[in-house]
Amino acid sequence: MKHVIALDVGGTGMKAALVGADGTLLHQARRATGRESGPEAVVETILGFAADLHALGRERFGEPACAAGVAVPGIVDADRGIAVYAANLGWRDVPMRNLLSERLDGIPVALGHDVRTGGYAEGRIGAGREADRFLFVPLGTGIAGAIGIAGRIEAGAHGYAGEIGHIVVRPGGPACGCGQRGCLETLASAAAVTRAWAAASGDPGADAADCARAVAVHDPRAIAVWEEAVSALADGLVTALTLLDPRTLIIGGGLAEAGETLFRPLRAAVRERVTFQRLPDIVPAALGDTAGCLGAGLLAWDLLAPAEPAPGSPAGAPPATREHRTTPPPTDPLATEVTA
């Protein structure tokens, strides 16, 4: 059975799958990233995980994987296959594509940025598949974005496009790891809400999910924390939609799991702030925390498909790159799961 390897590398854990040619998830697995052991150990963990999946696929399905896709955080040069920098993992200039291909008996490997790869999956099979222009914003430890434009995910001239989390929404506000103060992710990420609620509640173990539950039962301390985060998030999103004019705004990540506790006030706050701008549909992400892994699998299958111009590309334009194409696959990879 033809299949590919998909890996989504996070700061603390990795998600992986073997994905069939029709999009079926044939096998899924998770493993700790092990960043406490240092960047070299993290790279070796990734390579070892991929090798284990390669061997499992050969044993279970009678042939090796055709290709592999891997999504990693930080700064990524997808064209050269290099993981340039990741603060949470401590690496610099890792030739991830070549290292993986060598470990996997020379099969082709695609490398993608984690959020853009997740946005790629949302655009092809998730909440953005009906939208010609969308912005995917996962609210997790930090905040980033994937810009979907006419069938492509836009990486920017230097691979930095979509870094909405570093829009300054509160000048002079909390210090950010990027060197600025008052960045959106210091105020509206799941990590930021966790910090604020732990302080407000007096419980150092409390997190953003606890805050959302407290909001639902009308705890005034939680409401104050939540309103501050939603206000900052709305300011950042209005800046983004003013520049990008998306038709759909897709919100994902851990904070989006609060459902209407987040979306109801967020839609209202964005609506209050727009003037001449067109209000986009603001919807939850459809793929949850599997988006990066699913996107990595799609990247891998794209390596094996003939390059085609992306929908909406002008005549004579170059074909969409592996990371940017958003043509729907034959079936939805979430539809069937053979083994967990």
Short mmCIF file of C-alpha atoms in Angstrom, two decimals:
data_model
loop_
_atom_site.label_atom_id
_atom_site.label_comp_id
_atom_site.label_asym_id
_atom_site.label_seq_id
_atom_site.Cartn_x
_atom_site.Cartn_y
_atom_site.Cartn_z
CA MET A 1 0.00 0.00 0.00
CA LYS A 2 1.48 3.34 -1.05
CA HIS A 3 1.91 5.76 1.82
CA VAL A 4 3.94 8.73 3.06
CA ILE A 5 5.37 9.76 6.43
CA ALA A 6 4.08 12.94 8.07
CA LEU A 7 5.74 14.62 11.07
CA ASP A 8 4.69 17.72 13.00
CA VAL A 9 7.43 18.84 15.40
CA GLY A 10 6.46 21.02 18.36
CA GLY A 11 8.32 22.53 21.26
CA THR A 12 7.47 19.69 23.62
CA GLY A 13 5.96 16.93 21.48
CA MET A 14 5.78 15.50 17.98
CA LYS A 15 2.78 14.12 16.13
CA ALA A 16 3.27 11.68 13.26
CA ALA A 17 1.24 9.63 10.82
CA LEU A 18 1.47 7.30 7.87
CA VAL A 19 -0.90 8.64 5.22
CA GLY A 20 -2.32 6.62 2.32
CA ALA A 21 -2.65 7.80 -1.27
CA ASP A 22 -6.36 8.47 -0.79
CA GLY A 23 -5.73 10.53 2.33
CA THR A 24 -6.49 7.76 4.81
CA LEU A 25 -4.63 7.91 8.11
CA LEU A 26 -3.08 4.46 8.30
CA HIS A 27 -1.21 4.91 11.57
CA GLN A 28 -0.75 7.70 14.13
CA ALA A 29 1.83 8.16 16.88
CA ARG A 30 3.16 10.76 19.29
CA ARG A 31 6.53 11.16 20.93
CA ALA A 32 8.23 13.72 23.19
CA THR A 33 10.56 16.16 21.44
CA GLY A 34 13.05 16.02 24.31
CA ARG A 35 14.26 19.60 23.99
CA GLU A 36 15.74 19.49 27.49
CA SER A 37 18.52 17.31 26.04
CA GLY A 38 19.67 19.99 23.58
CA PRO A 39 19.21 20.72 19.87
CA GLU A 40 21.39 17.86 18.59
CA ALA A 41 19.35 15.38 20.61
CA VAL A 42 16.11 16.88 19.28
CA VAL A 43 17.27 16.43 15.69
CA GLU A 44 18.25 12.85 16.40
CA THR A 45 14.87 12.21 18.01
CA ILE A 46 13.13 13.49 14.87
CA LEU A 47 15.30 11.33 12.62
CA GLY A 48 14.78 8.29 14.82
CA PHE A 49 11.00 8.79 14.92
CA ALA A 50 10.88 9.05 11.13
CA ALA A 51 13.05 5.94 10.77
CA ASP A 52 10.76 3.97 13.08
CA LEU A 53 7.75 5.00 10.99
CA HIS A 54 9.61 4.05 7.82
CA ALA A 55 10.30 0.57 9.18
CA LEU A 56 6.76 0.14 10.46
CA GLY A 57 5.31 1.10 7.08
CA ARG A 58 7.53 -1.37 5.25
CA GLU A 59 6.58 -4.15 7.66
CA ARG A 60 2.87 -3.43 7.79
CA PHE A 61 2.16 -2.43 4.20
CA GLY A 62 4.73 -4.39 2.25
CA GLU A 63 6.64 -1.41 0.83
CA PRO A 64 8.48 1.65 2.16
CA ALA A 65 7.05 5.15 2.29
CA CYS A 66 7.17 7.02 -1.03
CA ALA A 67 8.03 10.38 0.55
CA ALA A 68 7.99 12.27 3.83
CA GLY A 69 6.83 15.69 5.01
CA VAL A 70 7.92 17.43 8.19
CA ALA A 71 6.64 20.67 9.76
CA VAL A 72 8.91 22.47 12.22
CA PRO A 73 8.63 25.70 14.23
CA GLY A 74 10.71 28.84 13.94
CA ILE A 75 12.29 30.25 10.80
CA VAL A 76 12.20 27.81 7.90
CA ASP A 77 13.77 27.93 4.44
CA ALA A 78 11.40 25.46 2.78
CA ASP A 79 12.97 25.81 -0.68
CA ARG A 80 16.41 24.75 0.58
CA GLY A 81 15.04 22.36 3.18
CA ILE A 82 16.75 24.11 6.10
CA ALA A 83 15.38 24.65 9.61
CA VAL A 84 17.04 28.04 10.05
CA TYR A 85 16.26 28.87 13.67
CA ALA A 86 13.91 27.79 16.45
CA ALA A 87 14.20 29.51 19.81
CA ASN A 88 12.23 26.82 21.67
CA LEU A 89 14.37 24.00 20.25
CA GLY A 90 17.69 25.81 20.18
CA TRP A 91 18.79 24.83 16.68
CA ARG A 92 20.28 26.87 13.87
CA ASP A 93 20.71 26.03 10.17
CA VAL A 94 19.75 22.36 10.39
CA PRO A 95 19.66 20.76 6.89
CA MET A 96 16.54 18.86 7.92
CA ARG A 97 15.44 17.77 4.47
CA ASN A 98 18.79 16.19 3.60
CA LEU A 99 19.21 14.59 7.02
CA LEU A 100 15.79 12.99 6.83
CA SER A 101 16.21 11.82 3.26
CA GLU A 102 19.53 10.17 4.15
CA ARG A 103 17.98 8.43 7.16
CA LEU A 104 15.00 7.28 5.09
CA ASP A 105 16.91 5.55 2.30
CA GLY A 106 16.87 8.54 -0.04
CA ILE A 107 13.11 9.14 -0.37
CA PRO A 108 12.07 12.74 -1.19
CA VAL A 109 11.32 14.95 1.81
CA ALA A 110 9.35 18.20 2.06
CA LEU A 111 10.03 20.70 4.86
CA GLY A 112 7.47 23.26 5.99
CA HIS A 113 6.89 25.89 8.65
CA ASP A 114 4.54 24.52 11.30
CA VAL A 115 1.88 27.24 11.17
CA ARG A 116 1.98 27.65 7.40
CA THR A 117 1.75 23.87 7.05
CA GLY A 118 -1.24 23.82 9.39
CA GLY A 119 -2.78 26.64 7.38
CA TYR A 120 -2.08 24.65 4.22
CA ALA A 121 -4.16 21.76 5.60
CA GLU A 122 -6.95 24.10 6.74
CA GLY A 123 -6.97 25.62 3.24
CA ARG A 124 -7.20 22.30 1.44
CA ILE A 125 -9.42 20.20 3.67
CA GLY A 126 -10.43 22.38 6.61
CA ALA A 127 -12.17 25.63 7.44
CA GLY A 128 -10.55 27.57 4.58
CA ARG A 129 -11.30 25.31 1.64
CA GLU A 130 -14.21 27.46 0.41
CA ALA A 131 -12.29 30.74 0.80
CA ASP A 132 -10.10 32.31 -1.88
CA ARG A 133 -8.50 34.55 0.77
CA PHE A 134 -8.08 33.50 4.39
CA LEU A 135 -5.93 34.13 7.44
CA PHE A 136 -5.29 31.20 9.80
CA VAL A 137 -4.27 32.27 13.32
CA PRO A 138 -3.57 29.58 15.96
CA LEU A 139 -3.52 30.88 19.54
CA GLY A 140 -1.08 28.69 21.42
CA THR A 141 2.14 29.28 23.33
CA GLY A 142 2.68 32.10 20.84
CA ILE A 143 0.65 33.52 17.97
CA ALA A 144 1.51 33.25 14.29
CA GLY A 145 -0.47 33.25 11.07
CA ALA A 146 -0.77 31.60 7.68
CA ILE A 147 -1.93 33.77 4.79
CA GLY A 148 -4.00 31.97 2.16
CA ILE A 149 -4.15 33.85 -1.14
CA ALA A 150 -5.78 32.46 -4.28
CA GLY A 151 -4.83 28.87 -3.66
CA ARG A 152 -1.43 29.52 -2.07
CA ILE A 153 0.02 29.94 1.38
CA GLU A 154 2.17 33.05 1.22
CA ALA A 155 5.57 32.66 2.88
CA GLY A 156 6.86 36.15 2.09
CA ALA A 157 10.12 37.22 0.48
CA HIS A 158 12.22 35.86 3.36
CA GLY A 159 9.89 33.27 4.92
CA TYR A 160 8.61 35.58 7.68
CA ALA A 161 5.09 36.32 6.41
CA GLY A 162 2.24 35.93 8.88
CA GLU A 163 4.04 36.81 12.11
CA ILE A 164 0.96 38.54 13.48
CA GLY A 165 1.97 37.71 17.04
CA HIS A 166 4.65 40.39 16.81
CA ILE A 167 2.34 43.24 15.88
CA VAL A 168 2.68 45.71 18.76
CA VAL A 169 -0.81 46.29 20.13
CA ARG A 170 0.14 47.79 23.50
CA PRO A 171 3.23 50.02 23.15
CA GLY A 172 5.36 49.76 26.26
CA GLY A 173 3.54 46.61 27.34
CA PRO A 174 5.01 43.27 28.43
CA ALA A 175 8.44 42.36 27.11
CA CYS A 176 8.40 39.88 24.21
CA GLY A 177 11.07 37.37 23.30
CA CYS A 178 11.46 39.10 19.94
CA GLY A 179 12.86 42.20 21.68
CA GLN A 180 9.79 44.42 21.43
CA ARG A 181 7.26 45.31 24.11
CA GLY A 182 3.50 44.91 23.91
CA CYS A 183 3.39 42.32 21.13
CA LEU A 184 0.07 40.61 20.52
CA GLU A 185 1.30 37.22 21.70
CA THR A 186 2.36 38.63 25.09
CA LEU A 187 -1.29 39.54 25.74
CA ALA A 188 -3.60 37.23 23.79
CA SER A 189 -1.87 33.86 23.39
CA ALA A 190 -2.95 30.87 25.46
CA ALA A 191 0.31 31.25 27.38
CA ALA A 192 -0.44 34.92 28.09
CA VAL A 193 -3.93 34.13 29.37
CA THR A 194 -2.48 31.35 31.51
CA ARG A 195 0.00 33.79 33.12
CA ALA A 196 -2.65 36.45 33.69
CA TRP A 197 -5.20 34.04 35.17
CA ALA A 198 -2.65 32.34 37.41
CA ALA A 199 -1.82 35.77 38.84
CA ALA A 200 -5.43 36.94 39.11
CA SER A 201 -6.71 33.72 40.67
CA GLY A 202 -3.75 33.22 42.99
CA ASP A 203 -3.38 29.66 41.71
CA PRO A 204 0.04 29.13 40.08
CA GLY A 205 -1.23 25.93 38.46
CA ALA A 206 -4.21 27.55 36.74
CA ASP A 207 -4.20 27.80 32.95
CA ALA A 208 -6.13 29.39 30.07
CA ALA A 209 -8.68 26.56 29.99
CA ASP A 210 -9.40 27.17 33.69
CA CYS A 211 -9.86 30.86 32.92
CA ALA A 212 -12.36 30.07 30.16
CA ARG A 213 -14.34 27.85 32.52
CA ALA A 214 -14.34 30.61 35.13
CA VAL A 215 -15.60 33.09 32.51
CA ALA A 216 -18.47 30.72 31.71
CA VAL A 217 -19.62 30.87 35.35
CA HIS A 218 -19.24 34.68 35.44
CA ASP A 219 -16.20 34.95 37.70
CA PRO A 220 -15.41 38.72 37.54
CA ARG A 221 -11.65 38.15 37.84
CA ALA A 222 -11.69 35.75 34.90
CA ILE A 223 -13.91 38.07 32.87
CA ALA A 224 -11.42 40.91 33.36
CA VAL A 225 -8.51 38.73 32.19
CA TRP A 226 -10.50 37.39 29.24
CA GLU A 227 -11.74 40.82 28.12
CA GLU A 228 -8.20 42.19 28.13
CA ALA A 229 -6.97 39.30 25.98
CA VAL A 230 -9.91 39.55 23.56
CA SER A 231 -9.42 43.31 23.24
CA ALA A 232 -5.74 42.90 22.37
CA LEU A 233 -6.53 40.07 19.97
CA ALA A 234 -9.18 42.12 18.19
CA ASP A 235 -6.74 45.02 17.79
CA GLY A 236 -4.17 42.74 16.21
CA LEU A 237 -6.69 41.02 13.95
CA VAL A 238 -8.12 44.30 12.68
CA THR A 239 -4.60 45.42 11.76
CA ALA A 240 -4.16 42.16 9.85
CA LEU A 241 -7.48 42.31 8.04
CA THR A 242 -6.84 45.94 7.11
CA LEU A 243 -3.65 44.85 5.35
CA LEU A 244 -4.83 41.51 3.92
CA ASP A 245 -8.61 41.80 3.45
CA PRO A 246 -9.27 38.07 4.04
CA ARG A 247 -12.67 36.60 3.27
CA THR A 248 -12.36 34.18 6.19
CA LEU A 249 -10.49 34.51 9.48
CA ILE A 250 -9.76 31.06 10.95
CA ILE A 251 -8.89 30.95 14.65
CA GLY A 252 -7.27 27.80 16.04
CA GLY A 253 -4.93 26.68 18.78
CA GLY A 254 -5.59 25.95 22.43
CA LEU A 255 -7.48 29.17 23.16
CA ALA A 256 -10.01 28.43 20.39
CA GLU A 257 -11.05 25.32 22.30
CA ALA A 258 -13.05 27.68 24.52
CA GLY A 259 -15.60 27.82 21.68
CA GLU A 260 -18.20 30.55 21.87
CA THR A 261 -16.69 31.80 25.14
CA LEU A 262 -13.97 33.15 22.83
CA PHE A 263 -15.75 33.59 19.51
CA ARG A 264 -18.80 35.52 20.69
CA PRO A 265 -16.88 38.41 22.31
CA LEU A 266 -14.14 38.27 19.66
CA ARG A 267 -16.59 38.69 16.77
CA ALA A 268 -18.22 41.59 18.62
CA ALA A 269 -14.88 43.26 19.37
CA VAL A 270 -13.70 43.00 15.76
CA ARG A 271 -17.06 44.31 14.51
CA GLU A 272 -16.76 47.33 16.82
CA ARG A 273 -13.32 48.18 15.45
CA VAL A 274 -13.87 47.98 11.71
CA THR A 275 -14.74 51.17 9.86
CA PHE A 276 -14.24 50.97 6.08
CA GLN A 277 -12.95 47.38 6.19
CA ARG A 278 -15.12 44.44 5.16
CA LEU A 279 -15.80 42.16 8.10
CA PRO A 280 -14.59 38.60 7.36
CA ASP A 281 -16.25 35.43 8.55
CA ILE A 282 -14.58 34.53 11.86
CA VAL A 283 -14.66 30.77 12.28
CA PRO A 284 -12.95 28.08 14.37
CA ALA A 285 -10.28 25.90 12.79
CA ALA A 286 -11.63 22.54 11.64
CA LEU A 287 -8.60 20.28 12.10
CA GLY A 288 -7.56 20.98 15.68
CA ASP A 289 -4.06 19.95 16.70
CA THR A 290 -3.79 17.54 13.76
CA ALA A 291 -3.52 20.36 11.19
CA GLY A 292 0.29 20.44 11.13
CA CYS A 293 0.61 16.68 10.74
CA LEU A 294 -2.07 16.54 8.05
CA GLY A 295 -0.38 19.41 6.22
CA ALA A 296 2.97 17.62 6.36
CA GLY A 297 1.36 14.59 4.77
CA LEU A 298 -0.12 16.73 2.02
CA LEU A 299 3.31 18.27 1.36
CA ALA A 300 4.77 14.79 1.03
CA TRP A 301 2.15 13.68 -1.50
CA ASP A 302 2.65 16.91 -3.44
CA LEU A 303 6.28 15.91 -4.01
CA LEU A 304 5.01 12.97 -6.03
CA ALA A 305 2.43 14.91 -8.08
CA PRO A 306 3.14 16.91 -11.26
CA ALA A 307 3.48 20.62 -10.54
CA GLU A 308 0.42 22.55 -11.63
CA PRO A 309 -0.36 26.30 -11.58
CA ALA A 310 -2.24 27.23 -8.43
CA PRO A 311 -5.87 28.32 -8.86
CA GLY A 312 -5.96 32.01 -9.67
CA SER A 313 -2.35 32.15 -10.89
CA PRO A 314 -1.89 34.52 -13.85
CA ALA A 315 -0.99 33.00 -17.21
CA GLY A 316 2.69 32.23 -17.39
CA ALA A 317 3.15 32.33 -13.62
CA PRO A 318 5.40 29.66 -12.08
CA PRO A 319 3.67 26.65 -10.55
CA ALA A 320 2.79 26.71 -6.89
CA THR A 321 5.53 25.43 -4.63
CA ARG A 322 5.06 22.36 -2.46
CA GLU A 323 4.34 24.46 0.59
CA HIS A 324 1.90 26.78 -1.16
CA ARG A 325 -0.50 24.66 -3.23
CA THR A 326 -4.01 24.27 -1.83
CA THR A 327 -5.79 22.05 -4.36
CA PRO A 328 -8.18 19.69 -2.54
CA PRO A 329 -7.08 16.04 -2.25
CA PRO A 330 -9.23 13.14 -3.47
CA THR A 331 -10.73 12.55 -0.01
CA ASP A 332 -10.62 14.06 3.43
CA PRO A 333 -7.75 12.52 5.46
CA LEU A 334 -9.88 12.79 8.60
CA ALA A 335 -12.64 10.63 7.11
CA THR A 336 -11.10 7.21 7.82
CA GLU A 337 -8.56 5.96 10.31
CA VAL A 338 -7.39 2.38 9.96
CA THR A 339 -5.30 2.12 13.13
CA ALA A 340 -4.65 4.50 15.99
#
